[in-house]
C-alpha cells in the first residue's frame, strides 16, 4: 500500500544571513557559499542525509534564497527527486490570519509543523546549513532509539581552551544531559553541541507550540527548546561524534576548512567512495594546465585554465589564472579570473571576481594564529584594477546586484 | 528550438578501425577528452537544438553504452513525451542475422519512425565530436528547398571509406564519390550526418530494402544524387571524425589548444555527459604538470606533459607521462614512464615500466590490463 509515512524527516536550517561571512553572503544564503572546489556548503548535510537513508528533507530558507533555490532545484544531484519524499524548499508564508518571517530556529520549525505532519514521522532530525562534516545520521537515530530519548544532541570533543566558544552539553556517566550552557566562561566539560538534533516528533511538536506561546522566548533551539526540555526532566542524550567537523561561519574558519581538504591528516576525506559528497554539476570540460604553469599541493576543478603558479590552494571550477600569476594558500571560487603576474596570498576570491594583471591581493601572514587567520577577501563579482593592491585582512565588495 | 525533428543515431560503425579501443564497446561509448563519450557530443547537440526524440541503434557490445546513457537524464532526455529509445541488436530478416547496414537497421525500426510525430529526421553516426547547431542546419535545409542536407567537413581522405562531395553552385552537391584512397589534398567529406523529411527517408529505405541493398551511402545517397536535391552543410571550427587510432590520438591532442576546446565545448551549446561526482583533482608536492588536460578525481604526484588524463587517474611519484592519453582510473605507479601511449580504462602500469610509441603510431594498452 502506498503511504506517505516517513520514519524520520530532516529539517535543514538554511535561512541565516551569515553576517560574519561579510560580502560572501551579501547576495546569497550561507549554505549556498561555494566550498572545496566543486561543492556548496549545503552539499554536506544533503549528502549526509541521502547516504544515511533519509530521503525527506525540508530546507528552511529566508535570506537571499535564489541561489540556494536554483542550486537545490528538484534535488536530482543528491538523488532526492522522489515520488514520495524528496527535498522541499520551505520559505516563510502567509496564513489566513497571520504570517511572518522565521523569528528563530525553533520558530522556523514551528511554522512548518504542518509540513512535517504530512509525513507522520516518529523522529525529526534538525540540521544546520553551515557545517562541514561527514556523519551517519542513521547511527545517531539508532542511538536515539536505544536510549529511548526525547532528544539526542550530537556533540564533539573540543580542546578545553576553545570550549567557551560553543554550546556545551554537561552529561552524566550514561551520556544523559543534565545541563546545557551556551558559550560558558568556565566550561564544565568539552562536549560541544554540533547543532545536530534528533527529536521524537511528538515531544518536539509539543515544545514548539508551548515555546510559541511564550512571548519572552527567542524561539531558539539552544536558548529555549533544549533548556525547557531539560527543565521538565525530558530525556536528553549526547551522541558522541568523533571525526572532522567544522563550523564555517567565519571567514577564518571557511578558509581553514578549505585548507583542511589539502591536509591528509585533517580527517575530512572527500575521496572516500563509500560516503560521497554530491554536488550539482556544470557541464564543462576537464581543466587545462598551461605550458607556464606549476601546480602543487592543491585542488583543481573542471573547466579551469591555469598558466600560473599555484601552491597550497583550492581552485574551483572555471577559474582562469594567467601567466606569471602566483596563488598561494588561498581558495578561489568558481569563475574568478586572476590576471597575468597577479599575486594572491592567504585570500578568498569570490565567484566571478576579477583580479587585474599585476595586482597584489593579501600577503604572507607575519604571525599566523590558528582560528584567527587574517584572510583577505575579494567578494563575488568584485574587481581589483590592474596593478591594484588589496591589503592583508581587507574585504573588497562587488557591485550591488539588487539595488 | 525545433520540435519538428527526430533523430536516429547509429551507435556502432563498421567503418571504423579502432581495434583495441572498441573491443569492449561501441564507437558511441568510446571515451574522449577526459570525461566524455562520443555519443555525448551527438546527444548534446540534438538536445541543445530542441530535438528530444532520439532513437539509438546498437549492434554489439552495447552494455557500456546502456550504462552510460541510462534513462538519458544527464541530457535531460528522461521525458514523458519523446526522450531516448535504445534499440538493442535484433534479428529482422528471414536469414536470422543481425541487421547488416543502416538500411536494414532503419527498416527494422520503421514503426518507431512512423509513430513519432516529427516531420523531419536526422540520421547520424556517433564517431563525431563537434558542436553543431541543428537549428541552423534545418533553416538552411528549408531555405535551399533541399531533399537531403548532408553535413560535411574539410579534411584529407584516409583509408577509411569516405563520401567526397563537390558542388559548383551554392552548396548543391553535384558530384558524390565514395573513396578509400588516402590523399594529401583537402576536400569536402561527408560527416555521415543527414537531414531528411521523414517520409522521404522512409520511402528510400523501403525501396532500397526490397531491392536487397545494404549500403546507405551508395544505394541511397549516391544512387539518388542526380534525382534528388542534395545540399552540403559545411561544418566549421573543430570537427573530429574518429575512424582509426591515429585520428583518435591527433584529434584528442588538438584539444590541448584552448581555442579548439572553446569551439568544441561552448560554441553553440554545452556538452553534457554522465555525472560521476568525482572530487576535484589533487596535485601533490612532486607534481609537475604542463600543457595538459586533467579531469576531476585525479591524484597527481608525478610529471605530466602534453597529455590528457581522464577521471580518477593516479600518477605516483617519479612517474612520467608524456604525449599520452590515460583513460579513467588508470594507475601509473612509481617511476613508470609513458610516452605516446593510449591506455584504456582501468589500466595499471607498474613500477619502473617504460612504454613508448611514436607520434604516428601511439601504443594502445587494452582495458583492464596490467603492465
XYZ file of C-alpha atoms in Angstrom:
774
model
C 0.000 0.000 0.000
C 1.268 3.444 -0.834
C 1.965 5.533 2.172
C 3.475 8.930 2.615
C 4.762 7.980 6.040
C 8.455 8.515 6.810
C 10.234 7.334 9.931
C 12.482 10.380 10.054
C 12.220 13.760 8.341
C 15.202 16.113 8.221
C 14.781 19.876 8.611
C 17.746 21.890 7.436
C 18.052 25.422 8.797
C 19.314 27.444 5.857
C 17.773 30.833 6.499
C 20.551 32.571 8.421
C 22.181 35.587 6.899
C 25.703 34.592 7.847
C 26.742 38.171 8.581
C 30.168 37.030 9.737
C 30.983 35.976 6.203
C 30.610 39.593 5.081
C 30.316 40.178 1.367
C 30.460 36.438 0.586
C 26.874 36.183 1.804
C 25.644 39.599 0.736
C 23.789 38.179 -2.249
C 23.436 34.526 -1.252
C 22.479 32.465 1.759
C 25.357 30.934 3.694
C 24.606 27.302 2.744
C 24.968 28.261 -0.936
C 28.536 29.517 -0.476
C 30.977 27.530 -2.649
C 33.338 25.215 -0.819
C 36.151 22.807 -1.572
C 36.408 23.377 -5.313
C 33.163 21.914 -6.585
C 30.793 21.914 -3.653
C 28.496 24.264 -1.803
C 28.284 24.082 1.969
C 24.770 22.584 1.796
C 26.082 19.581 -0.190
C 27.463 18.176 3.054
C 24.230 17.897 5.076
C 22.252 16.908 1.943
C 24.739 14.173 1.026
C 24.894 13.013 4.640
C 21.104 12.668 4.612
C 20.919 10.603 1.442
C 23.915 8.487 2.489
C 22.144 7.874 5.816
C 18.942 6.783 4.096
C 16.956 9.924 4.902
C 15.086 10.940 1.762
C 12.715 13.602 3.017
C 14.295 16.960 3.723
C 12.794 20.373 4.302
C 15.207 23.231 3.622
C 14.155 26.345 5.523
C 15.166 29.422 3.585
C 14.615 33.071 4.247
C 17.670 35.190 3.434
C 18.690 35.713 -0.256
C 17.171 32.393 -1.362
C 17.555 32.486 -5.178
C 20.991 30.918 -5.470
C 20.060 28.248 -2.988
C 16.676 27.512 -4.610
C 18.197 27.207 -8.022
C 21.023 25.095 -6.715
C 18.730 22.625 -4.947
C 16.275 22.504 -7.847
C 14.412 19.211 -7.842
C 17.130 17.580 -5.726
C 18.328 15.337 -8.535
C 22.101 15.680 -7.878
C 21.546 14.170 -4.411
C 19.119 11.534 -5.695
C 16.371 13.428 -3.911
C 13.933 13.658 -6.808
C 11.464 11.188 -5.345
C 7.897 10.171 -5.889
C 7.462 10.063 -2.138
C 9.528 12.476 -0.115
C 12.462 14.326 -1.624
C 13.764 17.793 -0.953
C 11.442 20.739 -0.284
C 12.432 24.375 -0.091
C 10.346 25.981 2.646
C 10.252 29.773 2.797
C 8.030 31.550 5.326
C 4.492 32.055 4.029
C 1.250 33.874 4.744
C -1.608 32.164 6.558
C -5.263 33.190 6.764
C -4.814 35.302 9.866
C -1.111 35.875 10.142
C 2.209 35.343 8.526
C 5.686 36.379 9.494
C 9.370 35.799 8.947
C 11.126 32.983 10.734
C 11.884 34.571 14.123
C 14.378 31.975 15.257
C 15.483 28.406 14.633
C 12.644 26.922 16.671
C 10.067 29.240 15.125
C 11.174 28.160 11.656
C 10.330 24.560 12.521
C 7.157 25.663 14.331
C 5.901 27.383 11.185
C 6.366 24.130 9.310
C 4.635 21.762 11.718
C 2.004 21.109 9.062
C 4.707 20.162 6.580
C 6.274 17.652 8.969
C 2.868 16.242 9.963
C 2.204 15.314 6.331
C 4.818 12.575 6.666
C 3.680 11.444 10.142
C 7.295 10.879 11.208
C 8.324 9.419 14.521
C 11.515 11.428 14.535
C 12.729 14.754 13.227
C 16.375 15.493 12.510
C 17.292 19.182 12.790
C 20.422 20.269 10.924
C 22.314 23.473 10.253
C 23.413 24.554 6.839
C 26.830 25.871 7.783
C 28.887 22.897 8.896
C 31.396 20.779 7.021
C 31.409 17.153 8.189
C 30.528 13.612 7.198
C 28.177 11.837 9.549
C 25.910 8.819 9.504
C 22.617 10.097 10.904
C 21.239 6.539 10.800
C 23.707 5.592 13.533
C 22.642 8.592 15.591
C 18.983 7.649 15.131
C 19.732 4.104 16.280
C 21.345 5.565 19.399
C 18.327 7.821 19.973
C 16.048 4.758 19.872
C 18.322 2.637 22.071
C 18.379 5.350 24.717
C 14.651 5.840 24.337
C 15.497 9.530 24.284
C 13.250 12.512 23.668
C 16.093 14.446 22.173
C 19.579 13.426 21.121
C 22.223 16.065 20.514
C 25.392 15.307 18.587
C 28.474 16.505 20.446
C 32.125 16.681 19.609
C 35.039 16.855 21.992
C 36.771 20.220 21.583
C 40.005 21.488 23.199
C 39.265 22.999 26.614
C 40.534 26.444 25.632
C 38.081 26.577 22.729
C 35.104 25.197 24.663
C 33.878 28.648 25.663
C 33.083 29.408 22.015
C 30.491 26.606 21.825
C 27.261 25.444 23.380
C 28.433 22.882 25.944
C 26.483 19.766 26.985
C 27.246 18.648 30.508
C 26.490 14.943 30.836
C 26.118 12.191 33.403
C 28.059 8.918 33.162
C 25.455 7.401 30.825
C 25.752 10.434 28.498
C 22.386 11.795 29.513
C 22.476 15.579 29.539
C 21.820 17.374 32.820
C 22.786 20.864 31.753
C 23.284 22.950 28.654
C 25.468 26.050 28.743
C 25.718 28.453 25.812
C 29.320 29.724 25.467
C 30.223 29.277 29.174
C 33.143 31.325 30.562
C 34.343 28.384 32.619
C 33.207 25.243 30.818
C 32.472 22.162 32.928
C 33.083 19.831 30.010
C 34.319 19.865 26.454
C 31.249 18.314 24.766
C 30.406 20.939 22.181
C 26.990 20.800 20.525
C 27.306 20.331 16.777
C 23.908 21.848 16.061
C 22.546 18.437 15.054
C 19.456 17.259 16.940
C 17.159 14.270 16.699
C 13.813 14.761 18.396
C 10.965 12.413 18.954
C 8.485 14.379 16.902
C 5.516 14.211 19.291
C 7.680 15.733 22.022
C 9.254 18.426 19.871
C 5.844 19.367 18.468
C 4.521 19.966 21.977
C 7.533 22.073 22.994
C 7.439 24.130 19.791
C 3.809 25.059 20.412
C 4.480 25.940 24.050
C 7.525 27.963 23.051
C 5.477 29.899 20.505
C 3.030 30.937 23.228
C 5.872 32.192 25.429
C 6.142 35.858 24.485
C 9.578 36.197 26.110
C 11.119 33.372 24.156
C 13.690 33.983 21.456
C 12.327 30.875 19.697
C 15.772 29.305 19.508
C 16.699 25.645 19.958
C 19.812 26.292 22.027
C 18.386 29.112 24.132
C 14.818 27.947 24.650
C 13.756 24.491 23.485
C 16.679 22.495 24.920
C 16.674 24.296 28.314
C 12.878 23.910 28.563
C 13.054 20.193 27.855
C 15.855 19.791 30.384
C 13.878 21.769 32.954
C 10.914 19.423 32.520
C 13.078 16.366 33.048
C 12.795 15.059 29.492
C 15.380 12.515 28.402
C 18.169 14.251 26.538
C 21.239 12.337 25.438
C 24.551 13.365 23.967
C 25.663 11.401 20.923
C 29.442 11.447 20.733
C 30.828 12.087 17.300
C 34.480 11.749 16.505
C 35.670 12.848 13.144
C 36.045 16.019 11.180
C 33.503 18.743 11.911
C 33.855 22.440 11.307
C 31.544 25.418 11.612
C 32.353 27.570 8.593
C 30.506 30.630 9.790
C 33.501 32.971 9.719
C 35.963 34.000 7.027
C 38.810 32.488 9.009
C 37.083 29.137 9.559
C 35.806 28.964 5.976
C 39.339 29.464 4.700
C 40.724 26.999 7.225
C 38.185 24.319 6.251
C 39.200 24.716 2.609
C 42.846 24.278 3.589
C 41.909 21.228 5.677
C 40.909 19.393 2.498
C 44.501 19.753 1.323
C 45.766 18.223 4.541
C 45.513 14.443 4.530
C 45.624 14.261 8.305
C 42.761 16.701 8.868
C 40.188 13.898 8.806
C 37.948 15.237 6.048
C 38.376 12.798 3.193
C 36.290 13.715 0.178
C 37.710 10.823 -1.845
C 36.032 8.089 0.162
C 33.780 6.266 -2.335
C 31.601 4.841 0.422
C 30.482 8.298 1.565
C 30.399 10.518 -1.498
C 29.565 14.172 -1.284
C 27.266 15.017 -4.181
C 27.046 18.365 -5.907
C 25.204 19.903 -8.800
C 27.431 19.513 -11.801
C 28.035 22.038 -14.506
C 28.807 20.694 -17.956
C 32.365 21.827 -18.506
C 35.454 20.137 -19.944
C 38.488 18.991 -17.911
C 40.812 21.688 -16.615
C 43.806 22.787 -18.574
C 47.268 23.276 -17.144
C 49.271 25.538 -19.455
C 52.865 25.486 -20.547
C 53.992 28.010 -17.919
C 52.072 26.562 -15.006
C 53.304 24.865 -11.865
C 50.611 23.432 -9.621
C 51.499 21.771 -6.329
C 49.751 20.691 -3.164
C 46.440 21.988 -4.464
C 42.993 21.000 -5.645
C 41.893 21.992 -9.123
C 38.383 21.541 -10.542
C 36.993 21.120 -14.054
C 36.873 23.970 -16.528
C 39.897 25.865 -15.175
C 42.629 27.327 -17.356
C 45.792 27.663 -15.326
C 49.023 29.081 -16.620
C 50.490 30.454 -13.375
C 51.948 29.098 -10.175
C 49.507 27.588 -7.721
C 50.583 26.286 -4.332
C 48.547 25.042 -1.362
C 45.266 26.350 -2.732
C 41.768 25.198 -3.627
C 40.755 26.242 -7.140
C 37.067 25.926 -8.043
C 35.577 25.286 -11.467
C 36.112 27.561 -14.478
C 38.768 29.709 -12.796
C 41.367 31.371 -15.015
C 44.857 32.021 -13.672
C 47.117 33.960 -16.018
C 50.758 33.555 -16.939
C 53.190 34.548 -14.221
C 50.449 34.813 -11.601
C 51.060 33.338 -8.152
C 48.284 31.891 -5.991
C 49.282 30.599 -2.573
C 47.346 29.483 0.500
C 44.102 30.673 -0.994
C 40.717 29.471 -2.101
C 39.391 30.721 -5.414
C 35.662 30.348 -6.064
C 34.039 29.438 -9.401
C 34.524 31.632 -12.437
C 37.079 34.006 -10.877
C 39.789 35.408 -13.136
C 43.291 36.119 -11.887
C 45.268 38.232 -14.341
C 48.844 37.747 -15.542
C 51.521 38.337 -12.908
C 48.980 38.966 -10.148
C 49.861 37.703 -6.676
C 47.197 36.249 -4.381
C 48.134 35.016 -0.922
C 46.084 33.964 2.112
C 42.893 35.052 0.403
C 39.384 34.028 -0.508
C 38.484 35.137 -4.027
C 34.706 35.207 -4.565
C 32.721 33.886 -7.530
C 33.384 35.656 -10.827
C 35.695 38.187 -9.156
C 38.352 39.708 -11.386
C 41.887 40.342 -10.207
C 43.710 42.612 -12.668
C 47.145 41.938 -14.105
C 49.953 42.610 -11.696
C 47.577 43.200 -8.778
C 48.553 42.107 -5.284
C 45.886 40.600 -3.021
C 46.729 39.760 0.591
C 50.190 38.620 1.561
C 52.153 36.313 3.806
C 50.988 36.498 7.397
C 53.529 37.620 9.998
C 52.352 35.693 12.998
C 49.521 33.440 11.895
C 47.317 32.210 14.708
C 45.138 29.141 14.220
C 41.486 30.047 14.179
C 42.170 33.754 13.713
C 43.722 33.929 10.283
C 43.920 37.376 8.714
C 42.378 36.400 5.420
C 41.915 38.867 2.610
C 38.569 38.659 0.812
C 37.652 39.779 -2.682
C 33.880 39.407 -2.831
C 31.781 37.853 -5.587
C 31.838 39.912 -8.820
C 34.324 42.376 -7.288
C 37.024 43.837 -9.490
C 40.608 44.636 -8.493
C 42.199 47.007 -11.022
C 45.407 46.167 -12.874
C 48.386 46.665 -10.543
C 45.929 47.335 -7.706
C 46.618 46.335 -4.128
C 44.340 44.780 -1.538
C 45.794 44.903 1.978
C 46.006 41.848 4.208
C 42.732 41.222 6.056
C 40.818 43.682 3.863
C 37.456 42.899 2.249
C 36.531 44.202 -1.205
C 32.876 44.142 -2.215
C 31.487 43.740 -5.706
C 28.849 45.974 -7.279
C 25.333 45.562 -5.936
C 23.011 43.389 -7.980
C 19.719 44.090 -6.301
C 19.817 47.864 -5.882
C 14.492 25.415 -30.890
C 12.920 22.828 -33.055
C 10.329 20.267 -32.135
C 9.697 19.032 -35.637
C 12.848 16.920 -35.969
C 13.640 13.486 -34.589
C 16.920 11.660 -34.756
C 18.330 8.189 -35.167
C 21.884 7.547 -34.001
C 23.948 4.563 -35.121
C 25.992 3.565 -32.096
C 28.220 1.102 -33.922
C 30.046 1.862 -37.075
C 31.509 -0.810 -39.294
C 33.796 1.632 -40.986
C 35.990 2.416 -38.002
C 39.322 0.749 -37.448
C 39.688 1.441 -33.774
C 40.662 -2.135 -32.982
C 41.698 -2.396 -29.322
C 39.660 0.616 -28.254
C 36.344 -0.809 -29.454
C 36.748 -4.443 -28.419
C 34.751 -3.747 -25.296
C 32.404 -1.055 -26.530
C 30.550 0.666 -29.343
C 32.102 3.685 -31.060
C 29.385 5.736 -29.367
C 30.770 4.913 -25.946
C 34.424 5.479 -26.832
C 35.873 7.804 -24.168
C 37.100 11.196 -25.363
C 38.666 14.351 -23.926
C 38.986 13.398 -20.283
C 35.376 12.893 -19.284
C 33.205 12.365 -22.344
C 31.996 9.554 -24.558
C 31.494 10.171 -28.240
C 27.735 9.976 -28.024
C 27.741 12.942 -25.582
C 28.520 15.296 -28.444
C 25.755 13.964 -30.667
C 23.183 13.881 -27.864
C 24.104 17.334 -26.542
C 23.954 18.930 -29.989
C 20.500 17.446 -30.555
C 19.192 18.473 -27.148
C 20.650 21.972 -27.469
C 18.628 22.361 -30.662
C 15.465 21.130 -29.004
C 15.497 17.687 -30.631
C 14.285 15.285 -27.969
C 13.039 12.221 -29.836
C 16.195 10.175 -30.179
C 16.478 6.542 -31.210
C 19.803 4.784 -30.771
C 20.540 1.685 -32.834
C 23.130 -0.614 -31.303
C 24.766 -3.639 -32.731
C 27.244 -5.218 -30.394
C 28.955 -4.644 -27.059
C 26.329 -2.122 -26.131
C 26.336 -2.647 -22.357
C 28.838 0.159 -21.789
C 26.588 2.430 -23.818
C 23.496 1.475 -21.815
C 25.416 2.063 -18.613
C 26.434 5.492 -19.839
C 23.048 6.649 -21.122
C 20.750 5.007 -18.558
C 17.442 6.872 -18.936
C 19.046 9.876 -20.607
C 18.742 12.051 -17.521
C 22.147 13.665 -17.943
C 20.944 15.141 -21.239
C 17.506 15.978 -19.904
C 16.082 13.256 -22.137
C 14.169 11.401 -19.435
C 10.889 12.819 -20.693
C 7.291 11.793 -20.519
C 6.962 12.649 -24.163
C 9.743 11.641 -26.518
C 13.182 11.058 -24.974
C 15.617 8.255 -25.664
C 14.784 4.853 -27.147
C 17.658 2.376 -27.317
C 17.243 -0.461 -29.805
C 19.360 -3.478 -28.895
C 20.588 -5.651 -31.769
C 17.710 -7.608 -33.236
C 17.056 -10.119 -35.953
C 14.864 -8.525 -38.547
C 15.249 -10.655 -41.637
C 14.483 -14.178 -42.688
C 18.177 -15.031 -42.687
C 18.041 -14.662 -38.907
C 21.101 -12.492 -38.717
C 21.537 -9.101 -37.079
C 20.908 -6.168 -39.397
C 23.810 -5.542 -41.722
C 23.829 -1.884 -42.626
C 21.947 1.309 -41.941
C 19.240 0.439 -44.472
C 18.288 -2.785 -42.693
C 18.687 -1.046 -39.373
C 16.255 1.727 -40.295
C 13.858 -0.680 -41.924
C 13.702 -2.628 -38.678
C 12.543 0.405 -36.704
C 10.104 1.734 -39.276
C 7.244 1.527 -36.766
C 9.202 3.751 -34.414
C 9.713 6.281 -37.195
C 6.034 6.158 -38.123
C 4.867 6.627 -34.561
C 6.965 9.721 -33.981
C 5.078 12.925 -34.693
C 8.085 14.790 -36.110
C 8.209 15.555 -39.820
C 11.979 15.631 -40.217
C 14.720 13.257 -39.203
C 18.455 13.463 -38.613
C 20.474 10.290 -39.228
C 23.892 10.341 -37.640
C 26.836 8.142 -36.826
C 28.407 8.506 -33.430
C 32.104 8.814 -34.163
C 31.953 12.579 -34.405
C 32.891 15.297 -31.930
C 31.766 18.756 -32.976
C 29.487 21.493 -31.709
C 26.661 21.563 -34.241
C 23.728 23.968 -34.392
C 20.936 21.855 -35.879
C 18.587 24.837 -35.908
C 20.846 26.380 -38.495
C 21.121 23.105 -40.436
C 17.321 22.964 -40.570
C 16.999 26.618 -41.620
C 19.438 26.049 -44.476
C 17.610 22.878 -45.483
C 14.344 24.808 -45.798
C 15.967 27.811 -47.470
C 17.654 25.586 -50.051
C 14.494 23.611 -50.648
C 16.695 20.561 -50.187
C 15.571 16.936 -50.207
C 18.642 15.869 -48.270
C 21.114 18.040 -46.404
C 24.377 16.283 -45.671
C 26.840 17.704 -43.181
C 30.395 17.885 -44.453
C 33.805 18.855 -43.174
C 37.100 19.689 -44.798
C 39.875 17.114 -44.469
C 42.192 14.785 -46.299
C 40.924 11.334 -47.116
C 42.464 8.300 -45.441
C 41.996 4.578 -45.918
C 38.567 4.650 -44.327
C 35.660 4.749 -46.748
C 34.509 8.345 -47.156
C 31.941 10.182 -49.224
C 33.646 13.029 -51.051
C 31.357 15.713 -52.398
C 31.841 18.580 -54.752
C 29.432 21.346 -55.528
C 29.615 24.109 -58.045
C 26.577 26.142 -57.064
C 25.778 27.325 -53.538
C 26.270 24.062 -51.717
C 24.190 21.957 -54.139
C 26.020 18.650 -54.346
C 26.511 17.701 -57.969
C 29.183 15.110 -57.641
C 29.481 12.445 -54.995
C 32.322 9.939 -54.852
C 32.985 7.130 -52.447
C 36.691 6.879 -51.780
C 39.030 4.873 -49.629
C 42.321 6.040 -51.083
C 44.434 8.340 -48.934
C 45.184 11.711 -50.454
C 47.133 14.806 -49.447
C 44.584 17.112 -50.992
C 41.915 18.593 -48.725
C 38.351 18.010 -49.834
C 34.763 18.183 -48.560
C 33.928 14.903 -46.882
C 30.555 13.726 -45.668
C 30.315 13.572 -41.874
C 27.683 10.800 -42.068
C 25.013 13.128 -40.769
C 21.913 13.682 -42.909
C 18.724 15.676 -42.577
C 15.674 14.329 -44.466
C 11.965 14.744 -44.487
C 10.935 11.589 -42.644
C 8.540 10.447 -45.385
C 11.284 10.673 -47.979
C 13.738 8.705 -45.893
C 11.087 6.076 -45.218
C 10.374 5.692 -48.926
C 14.059 5.495 -49.868
C 14.761 2.937 -47.148
C 11.807 0.767 -48.156
C 12.778 0.848 -51.818
C 16.410 0.027 -51.088
C 15.473 -2.724 -48.640
C 13.156 -4.500 -51.051
C 15.940 -4.473 -53.628
C 18.263 -6.071 -51.087
C 20.568 -3.070 -50.871
C 22.713 -2.707 -47.784
C 24.908 0.314 -48.283
C 23.249 3.555 -47.187
C 25.827 5.886 -48.704
C 25.972 4.057 -52.022
C 22.400 2.879 -52.503
C 20.544 5.804 -51.009
C 22.725 8.891 -51.160
C 24.885 8.286 -54.214
C 22.189 6.481 -56.187
C 19.866 9.471 -55.878
C 22.435 12.216 -56.303
C 21.100 13.222 -59.691
C 17.368 12.945 -58.990
C 17.208 14.477 -55.506
C 18.315 17.905 -54.364
C 21.217 17.164 -52.047
C 22.853 20.100 -50.323
C 26.062 20.165 -48.325
C 26.215 21.936 -44.965
C 29.892 22.514 -44.245
C 30.826 22.285 -40.571
C 33.423 24.807 -39.447
C 35.677 25.000 -36.424
C 36.665 21.894 -34.540
C 35.322 18.730 -36.194
C 36.721 15.366 -35.194
C 35.671 12.259 -37.086
C 37.373 9.320 -35.477
C 37.963 6.279 -37.626
C 41.316 4.912 -36.559
C 43.789 5.085 -33.695
C 45.766 7.817 -35.405
C 42.793 10.132 -35.853
C 41.702 9.408 -32.275
C 45.102 10.425 -30.998
C 45.518 13.506 -33.193
C 42.027 14.860 -32.591
C 42.439 14.355 -28.835
C 45.722 16.232 -28.760
C 44.275 19.153 -30.730
C 42.093 19.848 -27.710
C 45.099 20.904 -25.650
C 44.640 24.173 -27.532
C 42.199 26.358 -25.595
C 40.711 27.826 -28.800
C 39.832 24.396 -30.179
C 38.436 23.406 -26.806
C 36.252 26.512 -26.540
C 34.978 25.774 -30.020
C 34.033 22.184 -29.212
C 32.594 22.776 -25.757
C 30.961 26.184 -25.874
C 30.289 27.357 -29.457
C 26.539 26.700 -29.763
C 25.730 24.978 -26.509
C 27.203 22.962 -23.682
C 28.251 19.322 -23.943
C 26.681 17.125 -21.284
C 27.869 13.772 -20.009
C 27.117 11.254 -17.279
C 27.750 12.838 -13.898
C 30.130 10.847 -11.737
C 30.502 13.038 -8.647
C 34.270 12.807 -8.619
C 36.216 15.071 -6.292
C 38.464 17.846 -7.625
C 41.902 16.702 -8.756
C 44.637 16.784 -6.141
C 48.167 17.922 -7.002
C 50.784 16.732 -4.538
C 54.217 18.111 -3.700
C 56.097 16.394 -6.513
C 53.552 17.184 -9.205
C 54.817 18.809 -12.362
C 52.106 19.245 -14.964
C 52.455 21.189 -18.181
C 50.232 21.689 -21.208
C 47.734 19.010 -20.255
C 44.033 18.405 -19.799
C 43.132 16.895 -16.466
C 39.671 15.673 -15.488
C 38.316 15.604 -11.924
C 39.235 12.926 -9.433
C 42.890 12.524 -10.406
C 45.705 12.248 -7.891
C 48.966 13.534 -9.313
C 52.424 13.374 -7.799
C 54.496 12.896 -10.939
C 55.296 14.525 -14.243
C 52.599 15.025 -16.878
C 53.254 16.816 -20.141
C 51.244 17.294 -23.359
C 48.791 14.666 -22.148
C 45.146 14.031 -21.346
C 44.168 12.371 -18.064
C 40.615 11.072 -17.646
C 38.743 10.944 -14.332
C 40.351 9.199 -11.399
C 43.848 8.695 -12.828
C 46.639 8.178 -10.295
C 50.184 9.312 -11.140
C 52.685 8.308 -8.477
C 55.927 9.998 -7.523
C 58.642 9.794 -10.135
C 56.238 8.622 -12.823
C 56.245 10.472 -16.110
C 53.510 10.743 -18.722
C 54.309 12.482 -21.975
C 52.241 12.924 -25.134
C 49.822 10.286 -23.858
C 46.169 9.674 -23.116
C 45.327 7.850 -19.891
C 41.678 6.854 -19.539
C 39.510 6.561 -16.436
C 41.024 5.067 -13.281
C 44.399 4.444 -14.898
C 47.238 3.951 -12.440
C 50.795 4.883 -13.314
C 52.925 3.694 -10.445
C 56.303 4.919 -9.176
C 58.927 5.768 -11.792
C 56.906 4.318 -14.666
C 57.245 6.215 -17.940
C 54.706 6.546 -20.730
C 55.186 8.351 -23.972
C 52.867 8.277 -26.993
C 50.597 5.807 -25.227
C 46.813 5.488 -25.196
C 45.886 3.467 -22.146
C 42.277 2.351 -21.879
C 40.139 2.291 -18.697
C 41.477 0.671 -15.507
C 44.960 0.036 -16.838
C 47.759 -0.252 -14.295
C 51.324 0.453 -15.332
C 53.524 -0.965 -12.605
C 56.690 0.459 -11.052
C 59.594 1.311 -13.350
C 57.849 0.113 -16.534
C 58.661 2.085 -19.658
C 56.280 2.126 -22.598
C 56.673 4.255 -25.654
C 55.036 4.516 -29.003
C 55.668 7.061 -31.669
C 53.761 10.185 -32.723
C 52.491 8.447 -35.850
C 51.931 5.154 -34.058
C 50.745 5.533 -30.455
C 50.724 2.304 -28.461
C 47.337 1.191 -27.136
C 47.058 -0.638 -23.816
C 43.817 -2.601 -23.673
C 41.164 -2.076 -20.954
C 41.763 -3.636 -17.505
C 45.312 -4.781 -18.348
C 48.279 -4.623 -16.046
C 51.670 -3.836 -17.491
